[in-house]
Tab-separated table of C-alpha atoms in Angstrom:
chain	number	residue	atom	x	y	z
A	30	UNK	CA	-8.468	36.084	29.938
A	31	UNK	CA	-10.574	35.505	26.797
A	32	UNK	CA	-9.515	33.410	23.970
A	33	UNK	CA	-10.257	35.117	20.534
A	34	UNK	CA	-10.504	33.400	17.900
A	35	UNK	CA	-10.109	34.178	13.785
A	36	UNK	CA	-11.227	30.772	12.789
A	37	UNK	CA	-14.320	31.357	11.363
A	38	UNK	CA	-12.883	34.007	9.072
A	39	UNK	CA	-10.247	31.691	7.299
A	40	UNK	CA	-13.011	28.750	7.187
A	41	UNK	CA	-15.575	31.160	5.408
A	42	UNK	CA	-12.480	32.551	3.055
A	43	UNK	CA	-11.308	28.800	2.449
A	44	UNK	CA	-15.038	28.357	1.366
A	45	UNK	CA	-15.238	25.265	3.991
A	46	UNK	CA	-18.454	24.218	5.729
A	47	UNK	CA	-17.564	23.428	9.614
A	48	UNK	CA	-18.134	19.859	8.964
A	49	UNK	CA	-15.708	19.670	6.789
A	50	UNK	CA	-13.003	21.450	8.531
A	51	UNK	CA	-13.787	19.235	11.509
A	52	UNK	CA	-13.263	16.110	9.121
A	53	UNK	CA	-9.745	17.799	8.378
A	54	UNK	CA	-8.512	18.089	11.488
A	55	UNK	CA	-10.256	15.206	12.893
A	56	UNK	CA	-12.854	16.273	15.592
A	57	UNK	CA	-16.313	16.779	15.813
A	58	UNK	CA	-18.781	19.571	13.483
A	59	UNK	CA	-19.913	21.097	17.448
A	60	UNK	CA	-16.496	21.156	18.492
A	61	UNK	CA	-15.616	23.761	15.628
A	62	UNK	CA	-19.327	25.081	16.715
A	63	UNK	CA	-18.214	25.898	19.702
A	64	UNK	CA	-14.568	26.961	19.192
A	65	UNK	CA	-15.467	29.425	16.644
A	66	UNK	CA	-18.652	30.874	19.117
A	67	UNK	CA	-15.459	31.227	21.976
A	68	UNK	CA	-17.367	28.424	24.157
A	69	UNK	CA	-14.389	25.597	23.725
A	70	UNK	CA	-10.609	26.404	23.760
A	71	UNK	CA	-8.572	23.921	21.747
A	72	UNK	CA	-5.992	21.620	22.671
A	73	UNK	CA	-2.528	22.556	21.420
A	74	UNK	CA	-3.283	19.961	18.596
A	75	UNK	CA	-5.728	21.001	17.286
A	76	UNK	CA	-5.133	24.249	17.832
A	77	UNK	CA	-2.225	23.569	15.426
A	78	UNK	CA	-4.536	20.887	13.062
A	79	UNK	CA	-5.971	24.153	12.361
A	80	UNK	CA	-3.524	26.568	11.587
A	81	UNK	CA	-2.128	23.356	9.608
A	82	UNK	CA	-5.456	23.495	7.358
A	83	UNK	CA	-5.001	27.449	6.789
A	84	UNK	CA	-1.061	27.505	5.792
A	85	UNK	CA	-1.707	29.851	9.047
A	86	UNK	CA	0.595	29.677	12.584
A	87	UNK	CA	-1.539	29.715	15.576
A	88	UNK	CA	-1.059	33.395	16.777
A	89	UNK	CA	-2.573	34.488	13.634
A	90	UNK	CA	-5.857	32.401	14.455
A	91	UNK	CA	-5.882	32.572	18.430
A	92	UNK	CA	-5.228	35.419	21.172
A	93	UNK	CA	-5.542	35.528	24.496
A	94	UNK	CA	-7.403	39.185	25.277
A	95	UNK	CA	-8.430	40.811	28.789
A	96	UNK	CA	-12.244	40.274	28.539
């Protein structure tokens, strides 16, 4: 399983830079880097941080897919 990922797509509509939605949600500019590139999957908390930031829940920015 594959975990896909629509964070990107708010942070561009929110008109955020990833540094400063890692400075939101406390963690590092390459750790949104790599989440958004499907290299790093989150921690329920930030997972949530995220969706937080958006006024999003977490299924709407995360999936689980076959491949």
């Amino acid at each position: 399983m594959a975990l896909k990922t629509k964070v990107k797509e708010y942070r561009e509509k929110a008109g955020l830079k990833q540094s400063e939605l890692a400075e939101l949600v406390h963690a590092r500019r390459e750790t949104i880097v790599h989440l958004e590139n499907g290299r790093y999957n989150p921690s329920l908390k930030l997972a949530m941080d995220i969706a937080n930031v958006f006024h999003a829940t977490v299924e709407e920015l995360f999936e689980f897919t076959d491949n």
